[in-house]
Amino acid sequence: MKRLLSILLVLLILLGSTPSVSANSAQSYWEGVDRTGAIVTSGESPIVVEKELLTFDLQEFPQPHYWEEAEFLAYSGKVTAAYTFHNPSELTVSAKLLFPFGAIPWYGMDSGTDTGKYDILIDGQPVEKKIRHTLSYYGQFDLEQDLSLLSDTFAEDPFYSPALPVTVYKFSISGVDTATYKSAVVAFDVPEGLGARRYYLDDCRGSHQQNNGDMRIATSVRNNGSSIALYVFGEPLKVYPEFKFYQDGGAKDSERISGTARFSGIEETTFQAFALNGWNAETGVSEEDWYNAIVADLNTNVRSKHPIIYQIANQNRLAENLMRWYEYEITLQPGQRIVNSVTAPIYPSIDLDYDPDIYGYTYLLSPAKTWKSFGELEIVVNTPYYITESSLDGYEKTDTGYTLTLDGLPEGELTFTLSEAEDPEPPKVNIFYGFLYGIAFFFSMIGYLFQSLFDGIANLFQF
């Protein structure tokens, strides 16, 4: 069943992936200094956007998959947002800006070096930029929520802290009739209530709420002599859990089998060491951003009423789920105008079912609403291809692509699709293919909206 689920999800990717989005620069902090030297940080920033020239340079489509990093880095698709900022106040205003531009796409290489190709300019001169990272599953973006995940220090969290104890208890499995029960599991029950601990059973294979309110979490019995690991975040255990064995992932009381889980060792560390276990400077991610992404991941994957972490991001692949941001600063004197240009790579979703293929692009306009006012928006799409669909109407065809000018920000975000043909043919209806797509879509949505339920069902059918 696990293999079938994997095949269905691969089909979903081929049918159309979540794009790697780019977005406008948003203010995260501002400070004004008046002529007397008084500092103002409260209220609304006086900086206004008089105009934004948004230019997409899309002269080629990406490959469905890259095998060599050099080929991936050679991909030229990019977007440039050129803002004309004006400071009409009598303050000297400095602002920290954040420009989110998405994760590495699923068809790309796990490398952050694509950000080195482009500069952030103020009046034509490059300025210092940092690359920041936040946890971002499924390509979803919420400005307020995602901005809150950015911190220059280790995040302050009600439960997790750098010095929080993390204890790993190991148990050796024996006495299980694995010849008869090939899908046997070992499990223990955790009562309701978030207290001084969080539990994580390594390689967790599902959870089941019991009639008394306890949550039963299970992992596979691979063979006799194998080891299982129980992570305890927070206060160490005073008594070891009562492990029980079951025929399969259903872990029903009526299907108990014989087996023993004997304590075999202990490892003690701190949460900071645990969180940074998969980090190194070559990831291009700061220690603070990595640590904070692990905290966000653990808080996302905890039961609402039980102190159980049902999934931990594979720390060696955490970078694949990180939203990338440019962080930089601007300063405007009283009455000053500047032109600030931000260029970032932009990666489309790929739908191979159309003839010819279609490529979908997403640019988030909503972050620009953080500015006091926003004037004209000019959109230029430089491309030899055809815009087949768009969230905005009124494009004018030009010799180099398309252009559109708007008075102010439109409602919603900017999305459009490109293709080599003006009217690509949609996929032909195939009942069996549609059935597979429907199942894949169903499980994908379950995975996004109800991750815990999906995890339990997927693992239940795996046994």
XYZ file of C-alpha atoms in Angstrom:
463
model
C 0.000 0.000 0.000
C 2.874 2.366 0.811
C 4.267 1.847 -2.692
C 0.850 2.567 -4.209
C 0.569 5.808 -2.237
C 4.029 6.835 -3.432
C 3.065 6.149 -7.057
C -0.128 8.186 -6.693
C 1.722 11.138 -5.227
C 4.293 10.992 -8.035
C 1.410 11.092 -10.500
C 0.111 14.180 -8.746
C 3.497 15.866 -9.132
C 3.543 15.078 -12.841
C 0.041 16.462 -13.255
C 0.935 19.778 -11.705
C 3.154 20.835 -8.827
C 2.911 23.610 -6.286
C 4.943 26.515 -7.708
C 7.826 28.150 -5.919
C 6.406 31.602 -5.313
C 8.012 35.020 -5.344
C 6.590 38.016 -3.569
C 6.944 41.742 -3.031
C 9.215 43.230 -0.433
C 7.474 43.769 2.894
C 8.512 45.987 5.787
C 9.303 44.065 8.948
C 10.722 46.980 10.939
C 11.181 50.713 10.513
C 12.789 53.536 12.464
C 12.619 57.277 11.921
C 14.950 59.952 13.293
C 13.869 63.608 13.328
C 16.118 66.648 13.124
C 16.530 66.744 16.899
C 17.718 63.143 16.969
C 14.517 61.745 18.462
C 13.785 58.181 17.333
C 10.308 57.173 16.170
C 9.351 53.493 15.746
C 5.626 53.493 16.465
C 2.774 54.053 14.072
C 2.804 53.592 10.320
C 5.991 53.922 8.311
C 5.847 57.093 6.171
C 7.542 55.452 3.155
C 5.279 55.142 0.110
C 5.642 53.162 -3.104
C 5.042 55.541 -5.974
C 5.563 52.860 -8.620
C 6.565 49.244 -9.036
C 7.937 47.923 -12.307
C 7.594 44.147 -12.188
C 9.593 42.425 -14.928
C 9.527 38.698 -15.654
C 12.348 37.456 -17.870
C 11.240 34.010 -19.012
C 13.183 33.052 -22.118
C 13.242 29.331 -21.369
C 11.286 26.696 -19.493
C 12.963 24.618 -16.807
C 13.578 20.934 -17.349
C 11.255 18.439 -15.624
C 14.287 17.350 -13.604
C 17.911 18.407 -13.258
C 20.693 15.903 -12.680
C 23.605 18.327 -12.691
C 23.856 21.415 -10.502
C 25.555 23.401 -13.261
C 22.549 22.849 -15.545
C 20.147 23.918 -12.823
C 22.153 27.070 -12.098
C 22.190 27.895 -15.807
C 18.389 28.187 -15.833
C 17.702 31.874 -16.459
C 14.110 32.426 -15.332
C 13.957 35.469 -13.042
C 11.742 38.256 -11.778
C 12.784 41.824 -10.952
C 10.731 44.171 -8.788
C 11.882 47.788 -9.158
C 10.279 50.038 -6.543
C 10.267 53.813 -6.580
C 10.194 54.667 -2.876
C 9.440 58.156 -1.570
C 9.779 59.526 1.938
C 7.413 62.534 2.173
C 8.048 62.986 5.906
C 10.585 65.118 7.784
C 12.156 61.995 9.287
C 15.226 60.111 8.141
C 13.644 56.677 7.774
C 15.391 53.297 7.813
C 13.484 50.085 7.144
C 14.348 46.402 7.142
C 12.756 44.707 4.144
C 12.052 41.040 3.500
C 11.448 39.619 0.039
C 10.277 35.961 0.040
C 11.091 34.034 -3.110
C 10.252 30.411 -2.382
C 12.047 27.140 -1.862
C 14.180 25.179 -4.286
C 11.627 23.572 -6.659
C 11.030 19.837 -6.608
C 12.668 19.460 -10.035
C 15.786 21.419 -9.054
C 18.966 20.657 -7.173
C 19.214 20.982 -3.398
C 21.417 24.049 -3.550
C 21.076 27.639 -2.455
C 23.703 28.949 -4.864
C 21.091 30.177 -7.334
C 20.719 33.254 -5.115
C 24.271 34.361 -5.834
C 23.431 35.217 -9.443
C 21.476 38.374 -8.597
C 21.996 41.614 -6.669
C 19.702 43.968 -4.792
C 20.267 47.509 -6.058
C 19.502 50.982 -4.727
C 19.804 53.603 -7.444
C 21.877 51.125 -9.435
C 24.341 50.260 -6.666
C 24.383 46.808 -4.998
C 23.584 46.655 -1.286
C 24.215 43.944 1.277
C 21.635 41.199 1.438
C 21.157 38.199 3.681
C 19.428 34.979 2.766
C 16.952 34.018 5.495
C 14.909 30.823 5.843
C 11.636 29.781 7.458
C 9.775 26.491 7.546
C 7.212 26.313 4.766
C 5.394 23.081 3.932
C 3.476 22.561 0.671
C 4.459 25.956 -0.789
C 1.773 27.742 1.224
C 2.419 31.351 2.199
C 0.857 33.587 4.821
C 2.703 36.876 5.273
C 1.791 37.532 8.900
C 2.398 33.962 9.998
C 5.588 33.475 8.007
C 7.071 36.813 9.067
C 6.547 35.800 12.696
C 8.853 32.796 12.146
C 11.830 35.024 11.369
C 14.053 35.848 14.328
C 17.663 36.973 14.631
C 18.053 34.773 17.716
C 16.890 31.339 18.792
C 13.111 31.573 18.968
C 11.467 32.045 22.338
C 8.970 29.217 22.663
C 6.661 28.250 25.556
C 8.132 24.738 25.625
C 11.338 24.439 23.584
C 14.526 26.214 24.643
C 18.209 25.627 23.815
C 18.886 24.077 27.242
C 15.792 21.843 27.289
C 16.861 18.230 28.046
C 16.415 15.672 25.258
C 16.754 12.056 26.349
C 16.783 9.105 23.968
C 15.771 5.779 25.512
C 16.624 2.661 23.529
C 14.894 -0.698 23.884
C 15.807 -4.047 22.391
C 13.053 -6.227 20.887
C 12.812 -9.956 21.528
C 10.282 -12.781 21.803
C 8.119 -11.794 18.809
C 6.850 -14.432 16.374
C 7.873 -12.446 13.310
C 7.404 -15.465 11.022
C 3.672 -15.492 11.802
C 3.188 -11.765 12.337
C 5.192 -10.097 9.592
C 3.508 -6.734 10.247
C 3.879 -6.784 14.031
C 4.172 -3.486 15.884
C 5.211 -2.399 19.347
C 3.257 0.417 21.007
C 2.566 2.275 24.221
C -0.205 4.593 25.434
C 0.146 8.280 26.321
C -2.526 10.027 28.434
C -4.113 13.328 27.470
C -2.595 16.556 28.709
C 0.393 18.646 27.663
C 2.760 18.608 30.598
C 6.506 18.709 31.135
C 7.341 16.276 28.325
C 6.890 15.619 24.635
C 7.258 12.076 23.262
C 8.513 10.976 19.871
C 8.750 7.305 18.913
C 11.362 7.007 16.184
C 9.956 5.720 12.888
C 6.419 6.144 14.233
C 3.972 4.030 12.210
C 0.653 5.412 13.332
C -1.403 6.425 16.329
C -4.827 5.422 17.607
C -6.942 7.120 20.237
C -8.318 4.695 22.820
C -11.738 4.715 24.453
C -10.249 6.071 27.673
C -8.743 9.063 25.839
C -5.162 7.767 25.731
C -3.241 7.909 22.454
C -1.512 4.713 21.360
C 1.598 5.220 19.225
C 3.309 2.362 17.417
C 6.373 1.473 15.425
C 7.293 -1.603 13.405
C 8.946 -4.696 14.817
C 11.566 -5.246 12.147
C 13.014 -8.363 13.737
C 14.073 -9.780 17.067
C 17.218 -8.076 18.255
C 16.325 -4.793 16.582
C 16.192 -1.592 18.600
C 13.569 1.113 18.988
C 14.270 4.662 20.192
C 11.980 6.853 22.272
C 12.809 10.552 22.361
C 11.640 12.461 25.422
C 11.814 16.253 25.218
C 11.751 17.910 28.617
C 11.648 16.188 31.984
C 13.309 12.744 31.832
C 11.225 9.659 32.505
C 10.867 8.320 36.030
C 9.222 5.104 34.832
C 9.684 3.466 31.409
C 6.591 3.122 29.209
C 4.667 -0.158 29.211
C 5.352 -1.468 25.721
C 2.892 -3.962 24.239
C 2.972 -5.905 20.988
C 0.239 -6.286 18.364
C -0.327 -8.256 15.179
C -0.324 -5.211 12.899
C -0.659 -1.440 12.709
C -4.229 -1.513 13.979
C -2.755 -2.100 17.471
C -6.071 -3.468 18.778
C -6.309 -4.870 22.288
C -7.913 -8.005 20.857
C -4.818 -8.613 18.702
C -2.105 -8.589 21.360
C 0.849 -10.896 20.795
C 3.873 -11.865 22.879
C 7.031 -9.788 22.882
C 9.492 -7.963 25.094
C 11.023 -4.489 24.891
C 14.040 -4.450 27.215
C 15.856 -1.217 28.065
C 19.268 -1.223 26.372
C 20.718 2.264 26.650
C 20.277 5.992 27.053
C 21.582 9.130 25.352
C 21.299 12.613 26.826
C 21.665 15.911 25.025
C 20.168 19.396 24.866
C 17.485 20.634 22.514
C 19.931 23.015 20.846
C 22.256 20.123 20.024
C 19.302 18.062 18.790
C 17.933 20.874 16.622
C 21.307 21.630 15.037
C 22.226 17.988 14.492
C 21.675 18.184 10.730
C 23.024 21.705 10.312
C 26.300 22.764 8.776
C 27.500 25.968 7.164
C 27.318 24.398 3.685
C 23.521 24.407 3.866
C 23.588 28.187 3.483
C 21.138 28.434 6.381
C 22.052 30.250 9.592
C 22.097 28.319 12.850
C 19.267 30.514 14.143
C 17.032 29.926 11.107
C 17.701 26.168 11.194
C 16.962 25.923 14.911
C 13.792 28.001 14.528
C 12.610 25.854 11.614
C 12.982 22.737 13.791
C 10.945 24.423 16.552
C 8.243 25.346 14.030
C 8.265 21.795 12.671
C 7.839 20.238 16.125
C 5.037 22.645 17.022
C 3.309 21.831 13.738
C 3.536 18.100 14.318
C 2.298 17.789 17.897
C -1.064 16.402 18.932
C -3.492 19.034 20.167
C -4.348 17.164 23.390
C -1.539 14.645 23.733
C 2.189 15.354 24.259
C 3.101 13.345 21.169
C 5.216 14.501 18.245
C 3.989 12.317 15.428
C 6.546 13.386 12.838
C 9.926 15.087 12.780
C 11.353 16.551 9.597
C 14.271 14.571 8.266
C 16.955 17.005 9.321
C 19.164 16.047 6.396
C 16.382 17.204 4.050
C 15.027 20.131 6.034
C 16.332 22.600 3.445
C 13.790 21.286 0.938
C 10.996 22.696 3.115
C 12.469 26.128 3.758
C 11.059 29.330 2.313
C 13.902 31.616 1.281
C 13.922 35.366 1.876
C 16.134 38.261 0.949
C 16.708 40.551 3.930
C 18.089 44.032 3.334
C 17.771 47.631 4.517
C 16.924 50.954 2.916
C 17.354 54.487 4.263
C 15.627 57.579 2.911
C 16.335 61.158 3.921
C 13.412 63.595 4.288
C 11.805 64.066 0.857
C 14.150 61.576 -0.844
C 13.234 59.183 -3.639
C 15.142 56.008 -4.456
C 14.738 53.153 -6.929
C 15.196 49.778 -5.256
C 15.529 46.764 -7.602
C 15.214 43.208 -6.284
C 15.928 40.260 -8.599
C 15.258 36.642 -7.688
C 15.013 33.309 -9.519
C 11.453 32.237 -10.256
C 10.413 28.654 -10.829
C 7.084 27.561 -12.323
C 4.947 24.533 -11.730
C 5.022 22.132 -14.686
C 1.958 20.433 -16.129
C 3.031 17.768 -18.606
C -0.501 16.668 -19.435
C -1.186 19.530 -21.838
C 0.006 19.470 -25.426
C 2.323 21.320 -25.396
C 3.162 21.547 -21.667
C 2.048 24.525 -19.596
C 4.063 26.306 -16.911
C 2.448 28.148 -14.027
C 3.963 31.182 -12.274
C 2.909 32.781 -9.002
C 3.899 36.198 -7.695
C 2.427 37.336 -4.405
C 1.280 40.952 -4.532
C -0.233 41.039 -1.026
C 3.041 41.753 0.881
C 3.108 45.184 -0.776
C 0.092 46.112 1.336
C 2.509 46.643 4.237
C 3.408 50.005 2.669
C 1.542 53.204 3.579
C 0.381 53.646 -0.001
C 1.037 52.032 -3.350
C 0.894 53.796 -6.683
C 1.219 52.430 -10.219
C 2.012 48.786 -10.949
C 3.525 48.029 -14.341
C 3.926 44.359 -15.275
C 6.246 43.325 -18.104
C 6.567 39.705 -19.197
C 9.528 39.219 -21.524
C 9.008 35.849 -23.149
C 8.776 34.154 -26.551
C 5.864 32.062 -25.220
C 2.126 32.651 -24.928
C 0.202 33.620 -21.802
C -2.620 31.078 -21.829
C -4.262 31.987 -18.505
C -3.853 34.821 -16.010
C -5.447 36.136 -12.834
C -5.350 39.607 -14.422
C -6.930 40.803 -17.657
C -5.831 43.475 -20.099
C -2.339 42.412 -21.188
C -1.065 44.126 -24.337
C 0.982 41.929 -26.692
C 4.350 43.399 -27.618
C 7.316 42.348 -29.747
C 9.064 40.998 -26.631
C 6.116 39.560 -24.728
C 3.343 41.262 -22.763
C 2.752 44.382 -20.705
C 0.035 45.570 -18.322
C -0.277 48.788 -16.286
C -2.551 49.118 -13.251
C -3.414 51.967 -10.908
C -2.561 50.492 -7.537
C -2.506 46.919 -6.288
C -5.187 44.549 -7.581
C -7.013 42.207 -5.262
C -5.472 38.783 -4.910
C -2.164 37.479 -6.185
C -0.664 37.408 -9.671
C -0.717 34.047 -11.413
C -0.284 33.182 -15.079
C 0.613 30.233 -17.264
C 2.877 30.087 -20.297
C 3.021 27.615 -23.169
C 4.655 27.234 -26.544
C 1.186 27.275 -28.126
C -1.525 29.895 -27.759
C -4.180 27.244 -27.106
C -2.555 24.110 -25.670
C -4.788 21.080 -25.757
C -5.959 19.932 -22.324
C -5.529 16.293 -21.316
C -8.083 13.893 -22.716
C -10.495 12.441 -20.220
C -9.564 8.934 -19.167
C -11.750 7.344 -16.505
C -9.018 5.174 -15.010
C -6.451 7.972 -15.150
C -8.975 10.370 -13.629
C -9.668 7.843 -10.885
C -5.951 7.634 -10.044
C -5.668 11.416 -10.101
C -8.672 11.727 -7.824
C -7.161 9.332 -5.310
C -3.815 11.121 -5.481
C -5.481 14.492 -5.006
C -7.525 13.167 -2.083
C -4.488 11.826 -0.271
C -2.515 14.962 -1.020
C -5.210 17.170 0.511
C -5.530 14.881 3.482
C -1.779 15.144 3.916
C -1.977 18.931 3.880
C -5.115 19.565 5.911
C -5.100 16.587 8.221
C -1.487 15.471 8.378
C -1.955 13.405 11.495
C -4.989 11.571 10.117
C -3.209 10.925 6.814
C -0.148 9.639 8.620
C -2.231 7.215 10.631
C -4.258 5.953 7.651
C -1.223 5.625 5.375
C 0.704 3.690 7.964
C -2.312 1.593 8.888
C -2.625 0.394 5.285
C 1.113 -0.118 5.078
C 1.043 -3.034 7.532
